[in-house]
Amino acid sequence: MIKKKIKYIDPKIWQLIKKEEKRQEENIELIASENYISQASMYAQGSKLTNKYAEGYPNKRYYAGCKFVDKIEKLAINRLKKLFGAESANVQPHSGSQANQGVFFSILNAGDLILGMSLNSGGHLTHGMKLNVSGKLFNVISYGLDKNQKIDYEYIEKIVYEKKPKLIIAGASSYSLHIDFSFFSYIAKKNKSYLLVDMSHYAGLVAAGLYPNPIPYADFVTSTTHKSLRGPRGGIILMKSKYKKKINSAIFPGIQGGPLMHIIAAKAVSFKEALSLNFILYQKQVIKNSILLSEILKKRNFKIISKTTKSHLILIDLKNKNITGKEAENILSSVNIICNKNVIPNDKKNARITSGIRLGTLAITTRGFKEKEIIIIGNLIADAILFRKNIFFLKKIKKKVKNLIKFFPIY
Ligand code: DSN
């Protein structure tokens, strides 16, 4: 066969990709939902599998020529089931939102009542936020945190007993502690509700045995694959076998058409990586780094929501520092430290301003940061926020960041 030479005919896009790669190398990434995918997984996602249409499921496709992609999807499913000890799995959701929608449309009708954690208390927008399809199509009740900034289990028990939601959702985007899945399961069973756990943030920690595994407790478990699982951008659903048929048809043909076979291959690669001892060591370091970072910030008089962390993330209340989340995000960004502004419980400021920031240690740990670097970063974050008016000082911090990262290339 004649080999054609590859031509990069789009220099504009190519230059922007190169610039983004440089930005990633030059910044300390603390966005709690971001991570760096392995080269092997990235290669799979950039492969020619993207050319293949494979509507349907392995051995039951609507197109010919699927013998290899069938094998790939089966491998992905089997590795995923092994990773979490699940009965069944669907690896086709294009994203976490699609995974959650797949669950909704498998068991709910428009107008049904669902219960989820409110976005303002640390939940996710697909758990019933009013502008999201979950909030538009279903009736929603929400829970939040109690006075100790832990999930308000007492309220959940009361409201579920009173209102009998058809579906209860456990899972969060900015909750740093363990979620008591056995409690959720007990309440759901008692009131004949379905239980969905969205473990998007915690999945990698769960796989490594460092965060409670929701599989024995939930009817459905969804996740993204690109956060703590360190795979390509995408979603998954794990479920008891009795729901397999319903979930599969809710995803295809329910809400999706052709699966992204290149992404499914990349998912399979990352599941294999997640089954390794190295992955467990990585996740242990993620948590060590996160706890240490929170301790350093506490010493510098920063207020940590829920007082501590048992995961990869930390939510910080900035009210005592007289700075909004948006301002803090900008200041840190100016010294090449990237994080996101985040609403905190009972925040008086809206989501574009906020009174807090969220930090996470997934990406920096992949990059190789350990205790020594965390101590430096924690103090640089505190210095930048506390001495934000001193431009000269900020320049010095940026230089220190540059010096630190040059020893930690991402790839
Ligand atoms: N946007 C993700 C996060 O940052 O947590 C959730 O989808």
CSV table of C-alpha atoms and ligand atoms in Angstrom, one decimal:
chain,number,residue,atom,x,y,z
A,1,MET,CA,0.0,0.0,0.0
A,2,ILE,CA,1.3,3.5,-0.8
A,3,LYS,CA,1.9,5.6,2.3
A,4,LYS,CA,0.7,9.2,2.0
A,5,LYS,CA,2.8,11.8,3.8
A,6,ILE,CA,1.0,13.5,6.6
A,7,LYS,CA,0.6,17.2,6.0
A,8,TYR,CA,-0.2,19.6,8.8
A,9,ILE,CA,-2.4,21.9,6.7
A,10,ASP,CA,-3.7,23.9,9.6
A,11,PRO,CA,-0.9,25.9,11.1
A,12,LYS,CA,-3.1,28.1,13.0
A,13,ILE,CA,-4.6,25.3,15.0
A,14,TRP,CA,-1.3,23.6,15.3
A,15,GLN,CA,0.3,26.7,16.8
A,16,LEU,CA,-2.5,27.0,19.3
A,17,ILE,CA,-2.0,23.4,20.3
A,18,LYS,CA,1.7,24.0,20.8
A,19,LYS,CA,0.9,27.1,22.9
A,20,GLU,CA,-1.5,25.2,25.1
A,21,GLU,CA,1.1,22.5,25.6
A,22,LYS,CA,3.5,25.1,26.7
A,23,ARG,CA,0.9,26.7,29.0
A,24,GLN,CA,0.4,23.3,30.6
A,25,GLU,CA,4.1,22.8,31.1
A,26,GLU,CA,4.6,26.2,32.6
A,27,ASN,CA,1.8,26.2,35.1
A,28,ILE,CA,1.1,24.4,38.4
A,29,GLU,CA,-2.3,22.7,37.8
A,30,LEU,CA,-4.5,22.6,40.8
A,31,ILE,CA,-7.9,22.4,39.2
A,32,ALA,CA,-9.3,19.4,41.2
A,33,SER,CA,-11.0,17.8,38.2
A,34,GLU,CA,-8.0,17.9,35.8
A,35,ASN,CA,-5.1,15.4,35.3
A,36,TYR,CA,-2.5,14.4,32.8
A,37,ILE,CA,-3.4,11.3,30.7
A,38,SER,CA,-0.7,8.8,29.9
A,39,GLN,CA,1.0,8.9,26.5
A,40,ALA,CA,-0.3,5.4,25.8
A,41,SER,CA,-3.9,6.4,26.4
A,42,MET,CA,-3.4,9.6,24.4
A,43,TYR,CA,-2.1,7.7,21.5
A,44,ALA,CA,-5.2,5.5,21.5
A,45,GLN,CA,-7.5,8.5,21.5
A,46,GLY,CA,-5.6,10.0,18.6
A,47,SER,CA,-5.7,6.8,16.6
A,48,LYS,CA,-7.6,5.9,13.4
A,49,LEU,CA,-10.3,4.2,15.5
A,50,THR,CA,-12.0,7.6,15.2
A,51,ASN,CA,-12.9,6.7,11.6
A,52,LYS,CA,-15.1,3.8,12.6
A,53,TYR,CA,-18.9,3.8,13.1
A,54,ALA,CA,-20.0,1.1,15.6
A,55,GLU,CA,-23.6,1.9,16.6
A,56,GLY,CA,-24.8,-0.8,18.9
A,57,TYR,CA,-22.8,-3.0,21.3
A,58,PRO,CA,-20.1,-5.7,20.7
A,59,ASN,CA,-21.4,-8.5,18.5
A,60,LYS,CA,-24.7,-6.6,17.9
A,61,ARG,CA,-23.6,-3.7,15.7
A,62,TYR,CA,-25.5,-1.8,13.0
A,63,TYR,CA,-22.4,-1.6,10.7
A,64,ALA,CA,-20.0,-4.1,9.2
A,65,GLY,CA,-16.3,-4.1,9.9
A,66,CYS,CA,-16.5,-4.0,13.7
A,67,LYS,CA,-14.5,-7.1,14.6
A,68,PHE,CA,-11.6,-5.2,16.1
A,69,VAL,CA,-13.6,-2.5,17.8
A,70,ASP,CA,-15.7,-5.2,19.3
A,71,LYS,CA,-12.6,-6.7,20.9
A,72,ILE,CA,-11.6,-3.3,22.2
A,73,GLU,CA,-15.0,-2.5,23.7
A,74,LYS,CA,-15.1,-5.9,25.4
A,75,LEU,CA,-11.6,-5.4,26.8
A,76,ALA,CA,-12.7,-2.0,28.2
A,77,ILE,CA,-15.8,-3.4,29.8
A,78,ASN,CA,-14.0,-6.4,31.4
A,79,ARG,CA,-11.1,-4.3,32.7
A,80,LEU,CA,-13.6,-1.7,34.1
A,81,LYS,CA,-15.7,-4.4,35.8
A,82,LYS,CA,-12.5,-5.9,37.4
A,83,LEU,CA,-11.3,-2.5,38.6
A,84,PHE,CA,-14.4,-1.8,40.7
A,85,GLY,CA,-15.9,-5.3,41.2
A,86,ALA,CA,-19.0,-4.4,39.2
A,87,GLU,CA,-21.5,-6.8,37.7
A,88,SER,CA,-22.0,-4.9,34.4
A,89,ALA,CA,-20.5,-1.8,32.7
A,90,ASN,CA,-21.3,0.5,29.8
A,91,VAL,CA,-18.2,2.4,28.5
A,92,GLN,CA,-20.0,4.3,25.8
A,93,PRO,CA,-21.1,7.6,27.5
A,94,HIS,CA,-19.4,10.5,25.9
A,95,SER,CA,-19.2,12.3,29.2
A,96,GLY,CA,-20.2,12.2,32.9
A,97,SER,CA,-23.4,14.2,32.0
A,98,GLN,CA,-24.3,11.6,29.4
A,99,ALA,CA,-23.7,8.8,31.9
A,100,ASN,CA,-26.0,10.5,34.4
A,101,GLN,CA,-28.6,11.1,31.7
A,102,GLY,CA,-28.4,7.4,30.7
A,103,VAL,CA,-29.3,6.4,34.2
A,104,PHE,CA,-32.1,9.0,34.4
A,105,PHE,CA,-33.7,7.9,31.1
A,106,SER,CA,-33.5,4.2,32.1
A,107,ILE,CA,-35.7,4.5,35.1
A,108,LEU,CA,-37.3,8.0,35.3
A,109,ASN,CA,-40.2,9.7,33.5
A,110,ALA,CA,-40.6,13.4,33.1
A,111,GLY,CA,-41.9,14.9,36.3
A,112,ASP,CA,-40.5,12.3,38.7
A,113,LEU,CA,-38.9,13.4,41.9
A,114,ILE,CA,-35.2,13.2,42.4
A,115,LEU,CA,-32.9,14.1,45.3
A,116,GLY,CA,-29.4,15.4,44.8
A,117,MET,CA,-26.7,17.5,46.5
A,118,SER,CA,-27.2,21.2,45.6
A,119,LEU,CA,-24.6,22.8,43.4
A,120,ASN,CA,-24.1,25.5,46.1
A,121,SER,CA,-23.2,22.9,48.7
A,122,GLY,CA,-20.7,21.0,46.5
A,123,GLY,CA,-23.0,19.0,44.3
A,124,HIS,CA,-22.8,18.8,40.5
A,125,LEU,CA,-25.0,20.6,37.9
A,126,THR,CA,-26.3,17.3,36.5
A,127,HIS,CA,-27.8,16.4,39.9
A,128,GLY,CA,-30.8,18.6,39.5
A,129,MET,CA,-29.6,22.2,39.0
A,130,LYS,CA,-32.4,24.2,37.6
A,131,LEU,CA,-30.8,25.1,34.3
A,132,ASN,CA,-29.6,21.6,33.6
A,133,VAL,CA,-31.8,19.0,31.9
A,134,SER,CA,-31.9,17.2,35.2
A,135,GLY,CA,-33.6,20.2,36.8
A,136,LYS,CA,-35.8,21.0,33.9
A,137,LEU,CA,-37.2,17.6,33.3
A,138,PHE,CA,-37.6,16.3,36.8
A,139,ASN,CA,-38.8,17.7,40.1
A,140,VAL,CA,-35.9,18.2,42.4
A,141,ILE,CA,-35.2,18.4,46.1
A,142,SER,CA,-31.7,19.0,47.3
A,143,TYR,CA,-29.6,18.4,50.3
A,144,GLY,CA,-26.5,20.2,51.6
A,145,LEU,CA,-24.1,20.3,54.5
A,146,ASP,CA,-24.9,20.4,58.2
A,147,LYS,CA,-23.4,22.9,60.7
A,148,ASN,CA,-20.2,20.9,60.8
A,149,GLN,CA,-19.9,21.1,57.0
A,150,LYS,CA,-20.5,17.4,56.6
A,151,ILE,CA,-23.2,16.0,54.3
A,152,ASP,CA,-26.5,16.5,56.2
A,153,TYR,CA,-27.5,12.9,56.6
A,154,GLU,CA,-30.2,13.7,59.2
A,155,TYR,CA,-32.0,16.0,56.7
A,156,ILE,CA,-31.6,13.4,53.9
A,157,GLU,CA,-33.3,10.7,56.1
A,158,LYS,CA,-36.1,13.1,57.0
A,159,ILE,CA,-36.8,14.4,53.4
A,160,VAL,CA,-36.6,11.0,51.8
A,161,TYR,CA,-39.1,9.6,54.3
A,162,GLU,CA,-41.4,12.6,53.7
A,163,LYS,CA,-41.1,13.0,49.9
A,164,LYS,CA,-40.1,9.5,48.6
A,165,PRO,CA,-38.0,10.6,45.7
A,166,LYS,CA,-37.8,8.0,42.9
A,167,LEU,CA,-34.0,8.5,42.6
A,168,ILE,CA,-31.5,9.6,45.2
A,169,ILE,CA,-28.1,10.8,43.9
A,170,ALA,CA,-25.0,10.7,46.0
A,171,GLY,CA,-21.8,12.3,44.7
A,172,ALA,CA,-20.2,15.7,44.7
A,173,SER,CA,-17.8,18.1,42.9
A,174,SER,CA,-16.3,19.9,45.8
A,175,TYR,CA,-16.8,17.7,48.9
A,176,SER,CA,-13.5,16.7,50.4
A,177,LEU,CA,-14.6,14.0,52.9
A,178,HIS,CA,-15.8,10.4,52.5
A,179,ILE,CA,-19.5,9.9,51.5
A,180,ASP,CA,-21.3,7.4,53.5
A,181,PHE,CA,-22.7,5.2,50.7
A,182,SER,CA,-24.0,2.6,53.2
A,183,PHE,CA,-26.2,5.2,54.7
A,184,PHE,CA,-27.5,6.3,51.3
A,185,SER,CA,-28.2,2.6,50.4
A,186,TYR,CA,-30.1,2.0,53.7
A,187,ILE,CA,-32.3,5.1,53.2
A,188,ALA,CA,-32.9,4.3,49.5
A,189,LYS,CA,-33.9,0.7,50.2
A,190,LYS,CA,-36.1,1.7,53.1
A,191,ASN,CA,-38.1,4.2,51.0
A,192,LYS,CA,-38.0,2.2,47.7
A,193,SER,CA,-35.9,4.8,45.9
A,194,TYR,CA,-33.2,4.0,43.3
A,195,LEU,CA,-29.7,5.0,44.3
A,196,LEU,CA,-27.2,6.5,41.9
A,197,VAL,CA,-23.7,7.3,43.0
A,198,ASP,CA,-21.8,9.7,40.8
A,199,MET,CA,-18.2,9.0,41.8
A,200,SER,CA,-16.6,11.1,39.1
A,201,HIS,CA,-14.2,12.9,41.4
A,202,TYR,CA,-13.3,9.9,43.6
A,203,ALA,CA,-13.2,7.0,41.1
A,204,GLY,CA,-9.4,6.7,41.0
A,205,LEU,CA,-9.2,6.8,44.8
A,206,VAL,CA,-11.9,4.1,44.9
A,207,ALA,CA,-10.1,1.9,42.4
A,208,ALA,CA,-7.0,2.2,44.6
A,209,GLY,CA,-9.0,1.2,47.7
A,210,LEU,CA,-8.5,4.6,49.3
A,211,TYR,CA,-12.1,5.8,49.2
A,212,PRO,CA,-15.2,3.8,50.0
A,213,ASN,CA,-16.4,1.7,47.0
A,214,PRO,CA,-20.1,2.5,46.2
A,215,ILE,CA,-20.5,-0.6,44.0
A,216,PRO,CA,-22.0,-2.9,46.7
A,217,TYR,CA,-24.5,-0.1,47.7
A,218,ALA,CA,-25.8,1.6,44.6
A,219,ASP,CA,-28.1,0.5,41.8
A,220,PHE,CA,-26.0,2.6,39.4
A,221,VAL,CA,-22.6,4.1,39.6
A,222,THR,CA,-21.5,6.7,37.1
A,223,SER,CA,-18.1,8.4,36.6
A,224,THR,CA,-16.1,10.5,34.3
A,225,THR,CA,-12.8,8.9,33.2
A,226,HIS,CA,-10.5,11.9,33.1
A,227,LYS,CA,-10.3,13.1,36.7
A,228,SER,CA,-8.8,10.8,39.3
A,229,LEU,CA,-9.1,7.8,36.9
A,230,ARG,CA,-6.5,9.7,34.7
A,231,GLY,CA,-8.0,8.5,31.4
A,232,PRO,CA,-9.4,10.2,28.4
A,233,ARG,CA,-12.3,12.7,28.6
A,234,GLY,CA,-15.4,10.6,28.9
A,235,GLY,CA,-18.0,8.8,31.0
A,236,ILE,CA,-18.9,5.3,32.2
A,237,ILE,CA,-21.8,3.5,34.0
A,238,LEU,CA,-21.5,0.6,36.3
A,239,MET,CA,-24.6,-1.3,37.4
A,240,LYS,CA,-26.1,-4.5,38.7
A,241,SER,CA,-26.7,-6.9,35.8
A,242,LYS,CA,-30.5,-6.6,36.1
A,243,TYR,CA,-30.2,-3.0,34.9
A,244,LYS,CA,-27.8,-3.7,32.0
A,245,LYS,CA,-30.5,-3.9,29.2
A,246,LYS,CA,-32.2,-0.8,30.3
A,247,ILE,CA,-29.0,1.2,30.7
A,248,ASN,CA,-27.6,0.0,27.4
A,249,SER,CA,-30.7,1.1,25.5
A,250,ALA,CA,-30.9,4.4,27.4
A,251,ILE,CA,-27.4,5.2,26.1
A,252,PHE,CA,-27.9,3.8,22.6
A,253,PRO,CA,-30.2,4.5,20.9
A,254,GLY,CA,-31.7,6.5,23.8
A,255,ILE,CA,-29.4,9.5,24.0
A,256,GLN,CA,-26.4,8.7,21.9
A,257,GLY,CA,-25.6,7.4,18.4
A,258,GLY,CA,-22.2,6.0,17.4
A,259,PRO,CA,-19.8,5.4,20.2
A,260,LEU,CA,-16.4,7.1,20.2
A,261,MET,CA,-14.3,4.0,19.6
A,262,HIS,CA,-11.0,5.8,19.9
A,263,ILE,CA,-12.0,7.1,23.3
A,264,ILE,CA,-13.2,3.7,24.3
A,265,ALA,CA,-9.8,2.3,23.4
A,266,ALA,CA,-8.1,5.1,25.4
A,267,LYS,CA,-10.5,4.2,28.4
A,268,ALA,CA,-9.4,0.6,28.1
A,269,VAL,CA,-5.7,1.6,28.3
A,270,SER,CA,-6.3,3.8,31.3
A,271,PHE,CA,-8.3,1.0,33.1
A,272,LYS,CA,-5.3,-1.3,32.6
A,273,GLU,CA,-3.0,1.4,34.1
A,274,ALA,CA,-5.5,1.8,37.0
A,275,LEU,CA,-5.2,-1.9,37.8
A,276,SER,CA,-1.5,-1.6,38.4
A,277,LEU,CA,0.4,-1.2,41.7
A,278,ASN,CA,1.9,2.1,40.4
A,279,PHE,CA,-1.6,3.5,40.3
A,280,ILE,CA,-2.2,2.6,43.9
A,281,LEU,CA,1.1,4.3,44.9
A,282,TYR,CA,0.1,7.3,42.8
A,283,GLN,CA,-3.3,7.7,44.6
A,284,LYS,CA,-1.7,7.3,48.0
A,285,GLN,CA,0.6,10.2,47.2
A,286,VAL,CA,-2.4,12.2,45.9
A,287,ILE,CA,-4.1,12.0,49.3
A,288,LYS,CA,-0.8,12.6,51.2
A,289,ASN,CA,-0.2,15.7,49.1
A,290,SER,CA,-3.8,16.9,49.6
A,291,ILE,CA,-3.7,16.5,53.4
A,292,LEU,CA,-0.3,18.2,53.6
A,293,LEU,CA,-1.5,21.1,51.4
A,294,SER,CA,-4.5,21.6,53.6
A,295,GLU,CA,-2.3,21.5,56.8
A,296,ILE,CA,0.0,24.1,55.4
A,297,LEU,CA,-2.8,26.4,54.4
A,298,LYS,CA,-4.4,25.9,57.8
A,299,LYS,CA,-1.2,26.9,59.5
A,300,ARG,CA,-1.3,30.1,57.3
A,301,ASN,CA,-4.7,30.8,58.8
A,302,PHE,CA,-6.8,29.7,55.8
A,303,LYS,CA,-10.2,28.2,56.5
A,304,ILE,CA,-10.7,24.7,55.1
A,305,ILE,CA,-14.4,23.7,54.5
A,306,SER,CA,-15.2,20.5,56.4
A,307,LYS,CA,-12.0,21.2,58.3
A,308,THR,CA,-9.9,18.7,56.5
A,309,THR,CA,-9.7,16.4,53.4
A,310,LYS,CA,-9.8,12.7,52.9
A,311,SER,CA,-9.6,12.9,49.1
A,312,HIS,CA,-7.7,14.8,46.4
A,313,LEU,CA,-9.5,18.1,46.9
A,314,ILE,CA,-9.7,21.0,49.3
A,315,LEU,CA,-12.3,23.7,49.4
A,316,ILE,CA,-11.1,27.0,50.9
A,317,ASP,CA,-13.3,29.7,52.5
A,318,LEU,CA,-11.5,33.0,51.7
A,319,LYS,CA,-13.8,35.3,53.6
A,320,ASN,CA,-11.3,35.9,56.4
A,321,LYS,CA,-8.8,37.0,53.8
A,322,ASN,CA,-11.0,39.7,52.4
A,323,ILE,CA,-10.7,38.4,48.8
A,324,THR,CA,-13.2,36.8,46.5
A,325,GLY,CA,-12.7,33.5,44.8
A,326,LYS,CA,-12.5,35.3,41.5
A,327,GLU,CA,-9.8,37.6,42.7
A,328,ALA,CA,-7.8,34.8,44.2
A,329,GLU,CA,-8.1,32.7,41.0
A,330,ASN,CA,-6.7,35.7,39.1
A,331,ILE,CA,-3.9,36.4,41.5
A,332,LEU,CA,-2.8,32.8,41.5
A,333,SER,CA,-3.1,32.6,37.8
A,334,SER,CA,-0.8,35.6,37.5
A,335,VAL,CA,2.0,33.6,39.2
A,336,ASN,CA,1.3,30.5,37.1
A,337,ILE,CA,-0.8,28.6,39.7
A,338,ILE,CA,-4.1,27.5,38.2
A,339,CYS,CA,-7.1,26.7,40.3
A,340,ASN,CA,-10.8,27.5,40.2
A,341,LYS,CA,-13.0,29.9,42.1
A,342,ASN,CA,-15.7,27.9,43.8
A,343,VAL,CA,-18.9,28.6,45.8
A,344,ILE,CA,-18.7,27.6,49.4
A,345,PRO,CA,-21.7,26.5,51.6
A,346,ASN,CA,-24.0,29.5,52.2
A,347,ASP,CA,-22.0,31.6,49.9
A,348,LYS,CA,-23.4,35.2,49.5
A,349,LYS,CA,-21.5,35.7,46.3
A,350,ASN,CA,-22.7,34.2,43.0
A,351,ALA,CA,-20.9,31.5,41.0
A,352,ARG,CA,-19.0,34.0,38.9
A,353,ILE,CA,-17.5,35.7,41.9
A,354,THR,CA,-17.7,33.2,44.9
A,355,SER,CA,-16.1,33.3,48.3
A,356,GLY,CA,-13.8,30.3,47.8
A,357,ILE,CA,-11.4,28.4,45.7
A,358,ARG,CA,-11.0,24.7,45.2
A,359,LEU,CA,-7.6,23.0,45.0
A,360,GLY,CA,-6.8,19.5,43.9
A,361,THR,CA,-3.6,17.4,43.9
A,362,LEU,CA,-4.4,15.0,41.0
A,363,ALA,CA,-2.4,16.7,38.3
A,364,ILE,CA,0.6,17.8,40.4
A,365,THR,CA,1.0,14.3,41.8
A,366,THR,CA,1.0,12.8,38.3
A,367,ARG,CA,3.7,15.4,37.5
A,368,GLY,CA,5.8,14.0,40.4
A,369,PHE,CA,5.3,16.5,43.2
A,370,LYS,CA,5.8,15.0,46.7
A,371,GLU,CA,5.9,16.5,50.2
A,372,LYS,CA,8.9,18.8,49.5
A,373,GLU,CA,7.2,20.5,46.6
A,374,ILE,CA,3.8,20.6,48.3
A,375,ILE,CA,5.3,22.6,51.2
A,376,ILE,CA,6.7,25.1,48.7
A,377,ILE,CA,3.4,25.3,46.7
A,378,GLY,CA,1.3,25.7,49.8
A,379,ASN,CA,3.4,28.6,51.1
A,380,LEU,CA,3.5,30.2,47.6
A,381,ILE,CA,-0.3,30.1,47.4
A,382,ALA,CA,-0.6,31.7,50.9
A,383,ASP,CA,2.1,34.3,50.1
A,384,ALA,CA,0.4,35.2,46.7
A,385,ILE,CA,-3.0,35.7,48.3
A,386,LEU,CA,-1.7,37.5,51.5
A,387,PHE,CA,0.7,39.8,49.7
A,388,ARG,CA,-1.3,40.3,46.5
A,389,LYS,CA,-0.9,44.0,46.5
A,390,ASN,CA,2.9,43.8,46.2
A,391,ILE,CA,3.7,43.4,42.5
A,392,PHE,CA,7.4,42.9,43.1
A,393,PHE,CA,6.7,40.1,45.5
A,394,LEU,CA,4.3,38.4,43.0
A,395,LYS,CA,7.0,38.5,40.4
A,396,LYS,CA,9.3,36.7,42.8
A,397,ILE,CA,6.7,34.1,43.4
A,398,LYS,CA,6.2,33.5,39.7
A,399,LYS,CA,10.0,33.0,39.3
A,400,LYS,CA,9.9,30.5,42.2
A,401,VAL,CA,7.1,28.6,40.4
A,402,LYS,CA,9.2,28.5,37.2
A,403,ASN,CA,12.2,27.2,39.0
A,404,LEU,CA,10.2,24.5,40.7
A,405,ILE,CA,8.4,23.1,37.6
A,406,LYS,CA,11.4,23.0,35.4
A,407,PHE,CA,12.5,19.8,37.2
A,408,PHE,CA,9.0,18.2,36.6
A,409,PRO,CA,8.2,17.9,32.8
A,410,ILE,CA,4.7,16.6,32.3
A,411,TYR,CA,5.6,14.3,29.4
B,1,DSN,N1,-16.4,20.4,35.9
B,1,DSN,C1,-16.2,19.3,36.8
B,1,DSN,C2,-15.5,19.8,38.0
B,1,DSN,O1,-14.7,20.6,37.9
B,1,DSN,O2,-15.7,19.2,39.1
B,1,DSN,C3,-17.4,18.5,37.1
B,1,DSN,O3,-18.0,18.1,35.9
